[in-house]
Short mmCIF file of C-alpha atoms and ligand atoms in Angstrom, two decimals:
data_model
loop_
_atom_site.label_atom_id
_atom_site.label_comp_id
_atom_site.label_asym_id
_atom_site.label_seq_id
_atom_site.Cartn_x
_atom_site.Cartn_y
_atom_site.Cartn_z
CA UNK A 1 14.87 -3.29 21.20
CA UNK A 2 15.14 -7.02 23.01
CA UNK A 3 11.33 -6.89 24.75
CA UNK A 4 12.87 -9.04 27.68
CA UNK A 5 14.74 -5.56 29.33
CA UNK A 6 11.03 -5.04 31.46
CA UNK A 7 9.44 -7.04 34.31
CA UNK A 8 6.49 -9.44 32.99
CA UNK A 9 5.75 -10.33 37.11
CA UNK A 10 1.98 -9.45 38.03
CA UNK A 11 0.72 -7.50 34.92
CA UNK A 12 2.44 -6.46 31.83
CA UNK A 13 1.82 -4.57 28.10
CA UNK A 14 3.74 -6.86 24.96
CA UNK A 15 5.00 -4.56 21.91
CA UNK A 16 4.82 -6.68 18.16
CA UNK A 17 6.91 -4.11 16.84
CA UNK A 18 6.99 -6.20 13.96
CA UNK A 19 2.89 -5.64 13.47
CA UNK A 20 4.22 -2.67 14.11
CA UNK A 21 6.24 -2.58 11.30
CA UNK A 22 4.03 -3.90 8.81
CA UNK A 23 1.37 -1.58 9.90
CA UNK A 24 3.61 1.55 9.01
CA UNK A 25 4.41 -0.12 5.49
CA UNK A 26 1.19 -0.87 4.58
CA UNK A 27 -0.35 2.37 5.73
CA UNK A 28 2.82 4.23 3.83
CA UNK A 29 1.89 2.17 0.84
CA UNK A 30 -1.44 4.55 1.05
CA UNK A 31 -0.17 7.48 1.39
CA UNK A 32 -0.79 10.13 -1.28
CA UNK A 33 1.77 12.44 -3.21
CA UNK A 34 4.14 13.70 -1.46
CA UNK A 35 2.21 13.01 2.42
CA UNK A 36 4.53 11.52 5.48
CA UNK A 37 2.96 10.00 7.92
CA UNK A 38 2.68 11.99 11.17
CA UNK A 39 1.21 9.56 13.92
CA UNK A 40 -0.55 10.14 16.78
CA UNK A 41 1.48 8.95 19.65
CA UNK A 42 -0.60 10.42 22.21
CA UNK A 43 -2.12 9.19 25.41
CA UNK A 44 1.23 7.12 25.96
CA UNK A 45 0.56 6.13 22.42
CA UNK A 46 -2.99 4.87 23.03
CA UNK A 47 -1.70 3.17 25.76
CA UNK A 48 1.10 1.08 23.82
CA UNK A 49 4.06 3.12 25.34
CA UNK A 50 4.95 6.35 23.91
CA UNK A 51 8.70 5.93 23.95
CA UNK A 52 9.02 2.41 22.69
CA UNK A 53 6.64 3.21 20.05
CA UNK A 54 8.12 6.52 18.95
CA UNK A 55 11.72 4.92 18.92
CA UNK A 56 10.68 2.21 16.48
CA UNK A 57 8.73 4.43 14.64
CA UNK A 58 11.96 6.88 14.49
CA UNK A 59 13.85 3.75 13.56
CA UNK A 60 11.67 3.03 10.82
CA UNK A 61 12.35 6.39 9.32
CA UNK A 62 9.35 7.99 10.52
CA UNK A 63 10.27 11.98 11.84
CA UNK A 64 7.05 13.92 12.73
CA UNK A 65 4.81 13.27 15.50
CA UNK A 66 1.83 14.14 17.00
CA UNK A 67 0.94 14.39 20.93
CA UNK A 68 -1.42 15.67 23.02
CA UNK A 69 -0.05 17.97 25.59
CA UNK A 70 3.55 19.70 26.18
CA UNK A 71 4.22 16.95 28.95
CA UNK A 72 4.23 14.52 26.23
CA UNK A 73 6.22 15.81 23.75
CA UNK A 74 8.71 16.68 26.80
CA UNK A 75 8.74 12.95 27.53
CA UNK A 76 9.51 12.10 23.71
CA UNK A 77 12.31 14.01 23.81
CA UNK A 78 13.75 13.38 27.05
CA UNK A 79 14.30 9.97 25.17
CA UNK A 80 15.92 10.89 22.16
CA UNK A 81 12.61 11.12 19.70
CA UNK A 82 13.69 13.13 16.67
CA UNK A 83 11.91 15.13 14.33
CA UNK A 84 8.94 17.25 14.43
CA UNK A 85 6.45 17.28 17.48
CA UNK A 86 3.15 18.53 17.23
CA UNK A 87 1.08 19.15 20.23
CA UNK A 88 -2.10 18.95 19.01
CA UNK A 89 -3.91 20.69 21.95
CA UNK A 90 -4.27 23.76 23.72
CA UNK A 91 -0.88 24.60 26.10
CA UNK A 92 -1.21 26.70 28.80
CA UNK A 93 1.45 29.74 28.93
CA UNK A 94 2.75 29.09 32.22
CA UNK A 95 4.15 25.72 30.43
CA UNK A 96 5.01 27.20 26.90
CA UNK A 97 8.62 26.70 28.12
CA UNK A 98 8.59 23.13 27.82
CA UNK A 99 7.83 23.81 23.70
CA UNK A 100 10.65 26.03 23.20
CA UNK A 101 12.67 23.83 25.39
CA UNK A 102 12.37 20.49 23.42
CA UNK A 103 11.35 22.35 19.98
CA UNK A 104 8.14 21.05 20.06
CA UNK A 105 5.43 22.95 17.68
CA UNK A 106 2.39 24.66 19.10
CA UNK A 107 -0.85 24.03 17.84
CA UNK A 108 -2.94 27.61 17.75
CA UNK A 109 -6.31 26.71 18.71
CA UNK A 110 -7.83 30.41 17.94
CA UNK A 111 -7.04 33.98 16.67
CA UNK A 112 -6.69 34.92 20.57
CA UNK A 113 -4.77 31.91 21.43
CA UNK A 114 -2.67 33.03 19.01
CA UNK A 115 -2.29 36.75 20.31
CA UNK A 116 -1.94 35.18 23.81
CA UNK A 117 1.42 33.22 22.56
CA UNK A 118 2.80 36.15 20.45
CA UNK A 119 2.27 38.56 23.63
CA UNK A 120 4.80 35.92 25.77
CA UNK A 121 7.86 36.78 23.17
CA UNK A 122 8.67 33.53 22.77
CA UNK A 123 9.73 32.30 19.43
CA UNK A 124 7.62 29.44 19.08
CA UNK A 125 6.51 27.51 16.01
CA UNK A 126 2.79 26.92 15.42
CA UNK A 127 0.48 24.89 13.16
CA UNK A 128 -2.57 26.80 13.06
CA UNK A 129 -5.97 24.52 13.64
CA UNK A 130 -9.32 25.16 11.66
CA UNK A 131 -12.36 24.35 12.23
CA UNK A 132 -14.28 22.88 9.27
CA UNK A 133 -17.22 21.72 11.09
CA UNK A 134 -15.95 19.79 13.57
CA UNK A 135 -16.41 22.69 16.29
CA UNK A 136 -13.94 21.46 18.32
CA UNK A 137 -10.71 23.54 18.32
CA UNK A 138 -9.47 26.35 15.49
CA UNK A 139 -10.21 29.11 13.58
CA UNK A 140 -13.04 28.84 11.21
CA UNK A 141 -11.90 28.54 7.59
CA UNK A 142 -13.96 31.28 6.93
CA UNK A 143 -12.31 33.31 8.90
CA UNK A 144 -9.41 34.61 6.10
CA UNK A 145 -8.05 37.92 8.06
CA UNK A 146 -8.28 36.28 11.30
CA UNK A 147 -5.77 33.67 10.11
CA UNK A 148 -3.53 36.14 7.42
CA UNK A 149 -3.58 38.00 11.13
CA UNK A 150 -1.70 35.00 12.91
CA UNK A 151 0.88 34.52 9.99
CA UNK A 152 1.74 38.26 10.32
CA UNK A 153 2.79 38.09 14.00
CA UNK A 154 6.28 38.36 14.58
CA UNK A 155 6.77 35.84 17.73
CA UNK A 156 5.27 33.13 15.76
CA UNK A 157 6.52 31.42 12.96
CA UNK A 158 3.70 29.56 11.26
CA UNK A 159 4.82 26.16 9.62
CA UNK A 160 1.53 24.35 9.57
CA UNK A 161 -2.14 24.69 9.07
CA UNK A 162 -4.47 21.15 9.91
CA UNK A 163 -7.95 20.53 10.22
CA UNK A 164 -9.86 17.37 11.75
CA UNK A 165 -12.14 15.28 10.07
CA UNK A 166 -15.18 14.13 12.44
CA UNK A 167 -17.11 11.84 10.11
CA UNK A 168 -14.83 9.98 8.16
CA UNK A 169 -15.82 6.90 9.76
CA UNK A 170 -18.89 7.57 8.94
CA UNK A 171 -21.01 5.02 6.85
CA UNK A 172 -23.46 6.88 3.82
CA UNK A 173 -23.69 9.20 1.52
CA UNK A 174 -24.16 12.15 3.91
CA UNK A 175 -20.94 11.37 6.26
CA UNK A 176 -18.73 11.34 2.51
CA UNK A 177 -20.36 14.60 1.74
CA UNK A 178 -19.67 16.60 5.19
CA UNK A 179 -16.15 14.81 4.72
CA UNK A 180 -15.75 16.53 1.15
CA UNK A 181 -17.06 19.41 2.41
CA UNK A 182 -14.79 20.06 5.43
CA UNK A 183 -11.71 18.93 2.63
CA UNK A 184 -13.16 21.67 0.33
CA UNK A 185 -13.03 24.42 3.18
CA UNK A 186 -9.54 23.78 4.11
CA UNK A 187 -8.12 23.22 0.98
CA UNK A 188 -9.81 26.52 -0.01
CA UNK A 189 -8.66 28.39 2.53
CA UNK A 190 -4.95 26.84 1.50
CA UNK A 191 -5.22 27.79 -1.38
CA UNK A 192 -6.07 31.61 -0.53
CA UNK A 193 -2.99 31.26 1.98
CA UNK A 194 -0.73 30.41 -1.19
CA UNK A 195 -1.93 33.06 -3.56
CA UNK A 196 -0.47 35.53 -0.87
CA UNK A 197 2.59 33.72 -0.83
CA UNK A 198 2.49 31.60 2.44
CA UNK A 199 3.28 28.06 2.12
CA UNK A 200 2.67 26.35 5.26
CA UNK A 201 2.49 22.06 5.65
CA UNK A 202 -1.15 21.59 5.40
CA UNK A 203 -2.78 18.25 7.05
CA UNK A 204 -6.05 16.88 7.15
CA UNK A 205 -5.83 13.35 7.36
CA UNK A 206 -6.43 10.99 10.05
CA UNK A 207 -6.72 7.06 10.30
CA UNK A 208 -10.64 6.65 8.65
CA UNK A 209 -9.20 9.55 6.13
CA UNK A 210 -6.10 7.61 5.60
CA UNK A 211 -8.12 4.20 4.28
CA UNK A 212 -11.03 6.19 3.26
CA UNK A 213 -10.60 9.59 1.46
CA UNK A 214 -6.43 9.40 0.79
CA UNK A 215 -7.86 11.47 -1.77
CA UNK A 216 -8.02 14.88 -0.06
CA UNK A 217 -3.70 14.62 0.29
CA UNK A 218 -1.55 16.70 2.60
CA UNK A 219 1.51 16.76 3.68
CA UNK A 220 1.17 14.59 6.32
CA UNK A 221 -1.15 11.61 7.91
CA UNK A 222 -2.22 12.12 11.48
CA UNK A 223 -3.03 8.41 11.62
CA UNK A 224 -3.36 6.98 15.10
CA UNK A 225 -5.92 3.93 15.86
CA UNK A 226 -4.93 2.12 12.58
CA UNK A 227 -1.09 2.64 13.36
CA UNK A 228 -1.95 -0.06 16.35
CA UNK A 229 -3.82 -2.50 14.00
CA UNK A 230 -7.13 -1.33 14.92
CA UNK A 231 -9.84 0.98 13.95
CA UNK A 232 -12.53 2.62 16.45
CA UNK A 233 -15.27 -0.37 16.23
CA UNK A 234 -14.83 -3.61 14.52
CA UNK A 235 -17.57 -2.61 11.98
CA UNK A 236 -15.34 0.57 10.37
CA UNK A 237 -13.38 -2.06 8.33
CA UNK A 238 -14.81 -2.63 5.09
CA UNK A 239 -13.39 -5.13 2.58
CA UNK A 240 -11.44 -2.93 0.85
CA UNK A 241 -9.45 -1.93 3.97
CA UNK A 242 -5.66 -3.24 4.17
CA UNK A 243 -4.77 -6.17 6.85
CA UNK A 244 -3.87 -4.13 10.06
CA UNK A 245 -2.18 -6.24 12.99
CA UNK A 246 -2.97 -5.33 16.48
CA UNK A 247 0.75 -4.52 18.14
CA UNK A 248 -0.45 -5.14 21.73
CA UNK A 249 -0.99 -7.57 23.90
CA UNK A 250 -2.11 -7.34 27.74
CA UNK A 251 -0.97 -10.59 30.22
CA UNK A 252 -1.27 -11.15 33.99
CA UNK A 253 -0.37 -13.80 36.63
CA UNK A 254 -1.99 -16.73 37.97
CA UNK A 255 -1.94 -15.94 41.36
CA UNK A 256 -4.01 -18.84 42.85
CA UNK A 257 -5.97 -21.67 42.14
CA UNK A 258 -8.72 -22.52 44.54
CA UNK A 259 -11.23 -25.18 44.60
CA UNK A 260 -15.01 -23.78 44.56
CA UNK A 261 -17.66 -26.32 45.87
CA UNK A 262 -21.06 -26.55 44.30
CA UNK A 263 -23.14 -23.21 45.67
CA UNK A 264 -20.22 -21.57 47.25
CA UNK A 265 -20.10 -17.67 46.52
CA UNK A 266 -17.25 -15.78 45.23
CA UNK A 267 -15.98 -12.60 45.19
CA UNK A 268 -17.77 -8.87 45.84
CA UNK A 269 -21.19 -9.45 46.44
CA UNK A 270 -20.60 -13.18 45.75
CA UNK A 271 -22.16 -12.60 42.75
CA UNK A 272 -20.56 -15.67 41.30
CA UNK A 273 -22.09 -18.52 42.33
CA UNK A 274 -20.69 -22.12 41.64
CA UNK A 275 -23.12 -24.67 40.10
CA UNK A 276 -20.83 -27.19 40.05
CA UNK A 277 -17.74 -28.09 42.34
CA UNK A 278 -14.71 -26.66 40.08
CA UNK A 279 -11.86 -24.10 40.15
CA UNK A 280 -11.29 -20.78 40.19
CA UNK A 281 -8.06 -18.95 39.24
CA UNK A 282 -7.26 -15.63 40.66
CA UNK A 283 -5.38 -13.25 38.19
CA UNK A 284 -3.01 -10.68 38.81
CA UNK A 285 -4.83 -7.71 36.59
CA UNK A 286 -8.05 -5.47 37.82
CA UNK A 287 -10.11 -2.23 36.95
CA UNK A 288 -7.12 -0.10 38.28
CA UNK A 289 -4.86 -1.34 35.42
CA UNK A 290 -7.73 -0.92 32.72
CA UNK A 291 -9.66 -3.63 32.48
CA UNK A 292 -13.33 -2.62 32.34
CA UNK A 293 -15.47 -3.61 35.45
CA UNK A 294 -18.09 -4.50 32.56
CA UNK A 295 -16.51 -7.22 32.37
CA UNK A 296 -17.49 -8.95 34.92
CA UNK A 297 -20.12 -11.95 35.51
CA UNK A 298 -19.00 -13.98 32.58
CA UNK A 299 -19.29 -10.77 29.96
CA UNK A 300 -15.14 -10.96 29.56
CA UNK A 301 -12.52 -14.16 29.61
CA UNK A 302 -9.23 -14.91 29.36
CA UNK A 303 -6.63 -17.16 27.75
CA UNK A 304 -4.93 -19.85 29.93
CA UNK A 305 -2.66 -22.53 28.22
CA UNK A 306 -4.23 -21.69 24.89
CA UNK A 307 -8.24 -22.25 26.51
CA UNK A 308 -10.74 -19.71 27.56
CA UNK A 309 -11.73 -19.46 30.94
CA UNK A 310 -14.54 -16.77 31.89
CA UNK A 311 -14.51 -14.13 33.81
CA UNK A 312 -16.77 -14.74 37.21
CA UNK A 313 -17.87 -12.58 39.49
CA UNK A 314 -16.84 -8.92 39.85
CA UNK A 315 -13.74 -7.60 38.62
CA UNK A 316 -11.51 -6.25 41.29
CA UNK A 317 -9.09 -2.91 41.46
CA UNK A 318 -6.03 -5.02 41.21
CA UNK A 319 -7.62 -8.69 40.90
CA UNK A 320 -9.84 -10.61 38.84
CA UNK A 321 -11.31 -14.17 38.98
CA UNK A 322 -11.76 -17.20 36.13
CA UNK A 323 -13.34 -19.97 35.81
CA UNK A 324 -11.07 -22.55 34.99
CA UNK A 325 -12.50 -25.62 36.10
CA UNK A 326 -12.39 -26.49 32.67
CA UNK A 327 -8.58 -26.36 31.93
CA UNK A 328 -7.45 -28.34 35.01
CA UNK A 329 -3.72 -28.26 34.70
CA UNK A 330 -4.00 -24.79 35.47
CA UNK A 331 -0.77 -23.21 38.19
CA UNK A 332 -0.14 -20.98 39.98
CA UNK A 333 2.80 -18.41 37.86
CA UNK A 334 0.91 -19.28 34.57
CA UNK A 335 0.68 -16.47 31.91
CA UNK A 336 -3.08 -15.32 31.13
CA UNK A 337 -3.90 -13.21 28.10
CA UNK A 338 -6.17 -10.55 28.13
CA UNK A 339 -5.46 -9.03 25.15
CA UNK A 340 -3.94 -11.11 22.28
CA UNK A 341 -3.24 -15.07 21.38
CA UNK A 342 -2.78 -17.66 23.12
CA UNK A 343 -2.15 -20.87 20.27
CA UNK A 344 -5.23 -20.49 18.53
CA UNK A 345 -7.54 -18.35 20.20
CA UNK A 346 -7.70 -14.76 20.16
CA UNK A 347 -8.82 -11.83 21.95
CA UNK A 348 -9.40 -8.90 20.35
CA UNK A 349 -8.82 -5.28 21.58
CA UNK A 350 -12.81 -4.75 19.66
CA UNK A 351 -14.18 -7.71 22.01
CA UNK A 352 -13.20 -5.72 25.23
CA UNK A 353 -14.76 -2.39 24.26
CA UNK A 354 -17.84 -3.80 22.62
CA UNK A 355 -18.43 -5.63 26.09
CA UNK A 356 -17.72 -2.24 27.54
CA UNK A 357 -19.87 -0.50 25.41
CA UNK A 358 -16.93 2.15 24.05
CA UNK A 359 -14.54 2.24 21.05
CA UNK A 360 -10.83 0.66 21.30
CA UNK A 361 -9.65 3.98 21.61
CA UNK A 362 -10.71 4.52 24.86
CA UNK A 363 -9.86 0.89 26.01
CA UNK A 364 -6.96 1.00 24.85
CA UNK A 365 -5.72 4.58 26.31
CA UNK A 366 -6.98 4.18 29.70
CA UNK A 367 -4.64 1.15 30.49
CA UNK A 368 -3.24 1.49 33.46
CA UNK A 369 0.53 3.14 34.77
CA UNK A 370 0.30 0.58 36.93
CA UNK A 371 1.01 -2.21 34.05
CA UNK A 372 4.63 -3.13 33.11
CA UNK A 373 5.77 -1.79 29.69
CA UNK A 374 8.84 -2.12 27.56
CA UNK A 375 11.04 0.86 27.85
C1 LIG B 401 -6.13 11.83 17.93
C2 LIG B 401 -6.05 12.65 16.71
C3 LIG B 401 -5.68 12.07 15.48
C4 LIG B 401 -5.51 10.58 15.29
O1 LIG B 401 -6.79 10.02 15.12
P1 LIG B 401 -7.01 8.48 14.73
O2 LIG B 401 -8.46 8.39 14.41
O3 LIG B 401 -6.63 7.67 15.92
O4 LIG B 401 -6.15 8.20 13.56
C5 LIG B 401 -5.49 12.91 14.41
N1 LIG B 401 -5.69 14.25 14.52
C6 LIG B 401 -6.08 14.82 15.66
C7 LIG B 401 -6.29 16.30 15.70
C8 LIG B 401 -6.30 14.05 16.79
O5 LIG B 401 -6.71 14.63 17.92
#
């Protein structure tokens, strides 16, 4: 896909689909026996762009999926994404249609769930979630009839069976032993589901499981985060972890380039305050496209003509302002990174959410509609 079919004017997202690529090799290269990787494209693929994401991924041989809602996987296929789409979460019945529309599979989240979908007549396909300790969604693994209950209704046709694991980023002995212990209940409970005969695709693993405990297999890798070069928080690499490459980059416009005397106030609140006569450039990006506000006041920068400049005053909805009295040749129409490299410097998808206090997850999936993306 030539990345130059999409408008980079006031605010865009850049795809390295070849970071992408070596992400998917390297994370392949982990993958136990017999597991395909399944990734999580959800949340507009943390952000990146579900479609351009999924199509590569498609391209690169990759055919199961993993999304969040029905909407989602409706999108995926509205594109042309083949191969299995799992919806991880719960789908209310009124909009069941879109899964047996665009063969999407159902995640069960409970025993009554479960009824609720077989009661609609539909033939839909379902992975059935448990709950290992997690206590999010599923059936407990303990709960043997409730499940063998599911497989016997007639509406459904049961193909999978996942848990989630909760601590496998975890550092210490006791996060590796509620890990082994969730990997013990499900694969206990699959193996009670074989000795009766049923042999559904069983899945456990997500990104930290991936690079942590490939150990507890499956037939496929729900790996998200690491898919997009990154982990949660800087610190869940350790040194045995495989080079990722962040795939994204964010970039905005130099709008304007004023001159800010010595004492002069700018912005909200004129909270910035100039100590020196300089210049301040005004860039095309704000809180409304995802930028945290916690950025503001010097806590964030960005790259112009391969320099930092720091972020003054309060961010904006739609505009924020930079110091760059410092890198003088600055112009109106210049590109300015906000995520990714510019020459030699760098900034990282961790440095925005540790300034924001979160995990790159959440940075990364709240970017805004509003930004341009490959299509
Ligand atoms: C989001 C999600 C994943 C992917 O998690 P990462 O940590 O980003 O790899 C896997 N499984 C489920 C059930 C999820 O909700």
């Amino acid at each position: 896909m030539p990345e130059t079919n999409y408008e980079k004017g006031r605010a865009w997202v850049e795809l390295d689909m070849e970071s992408l690529g070596h992400n998917v090799s390297v994370l392949r290269a982990l993958l136990p026996e017999g597991c395909r990787l399944m990734p999580a494209v959800k949340a507009n693929a943390y952000g990146h762009g579900a479609v351009p994401v999924a199509r590569e991924l498609n391209r690169l041989g990759v055919q199961a999926f993993c999304v969040a809602t029905a909407e989602e996987g409706a999108q995926l296929r509205r594109s042309g994404i083949t191969g299995e789409i799992l919806v991880l979460g719960y789908t209310h019945p009124r909009r069941l249609g879109l899964v047996t529309q665009f063969e999407l599979t159902q995640s069960v989240v409970d025993f009554e769930y479960a009824a609720l979908l077989e009661q609609t007549s539909l033939p839909l396909r379902v992975h059935i979630a448990v709950d290992t300790g997690m206590h999010r969604i599923g059936e407990r693994s303990g709960q043997l009839t409730r499940i063998l209950k599911i497989f016997h209704m007639r509406n459904l046709q049961v193909t999978g069976i996942f848990t989630h694991l909760c601590v496998s980023d975890g550092r210490g002995a006791e996060a590796e032993a509620f890990t082994s212990g969730q990997a013990a209940a499900f694969w206990g409970l699959v193996d009670e589901l074989r000795r009766r005969g049923y042999r559904p695709r069983a899945h456990i693993l997500n990104s930290c499981g991936l690079l942590r405990y490939p150990m507890y297999g499956g037939d496929y890798a729900r790996v998200g985060i690491a898919l997009y070069g990154l982990l949660s928080r800087r610190e869940d690499a350790d040194g045995t972890m495989p080079e990722l490459r962040p795939v994204l980059s964010v970039k905005a416009r130099v709008a304007h380039v004023a001159e800010l005397l010595a004492g002069e106030g700018a912005g909200y609140g004129l909270s910035y305050v100039a100590g020196r006569d300089g210049r301040i450039a005004v860039i095309t990006i704000g809180y409304a496209d995802g930028i945290p506000r916690s950025l503001s006041c010097g806590r964030g920068g960005v790259l112009i003509r391969g320099r930092r400049a720091p972020i003054v005053g309060r961010i904006c909805m739609d505009q924020l302002l930079a110091d760059v009295t410092e890198i003088p040749e600055t112009a109106s129409g210049d590109t300015a990174v906000l995520i990714g490299r510019d020459g030699e410097l760098e900034i990282s998808a961790y440095e925005l959410a540790e300034a924001d206090g979160t995990i790159t997850n959440e940075l990364l999936s709240r970017l805004g509609s509003r930004l341009s993306r490959p299509n």
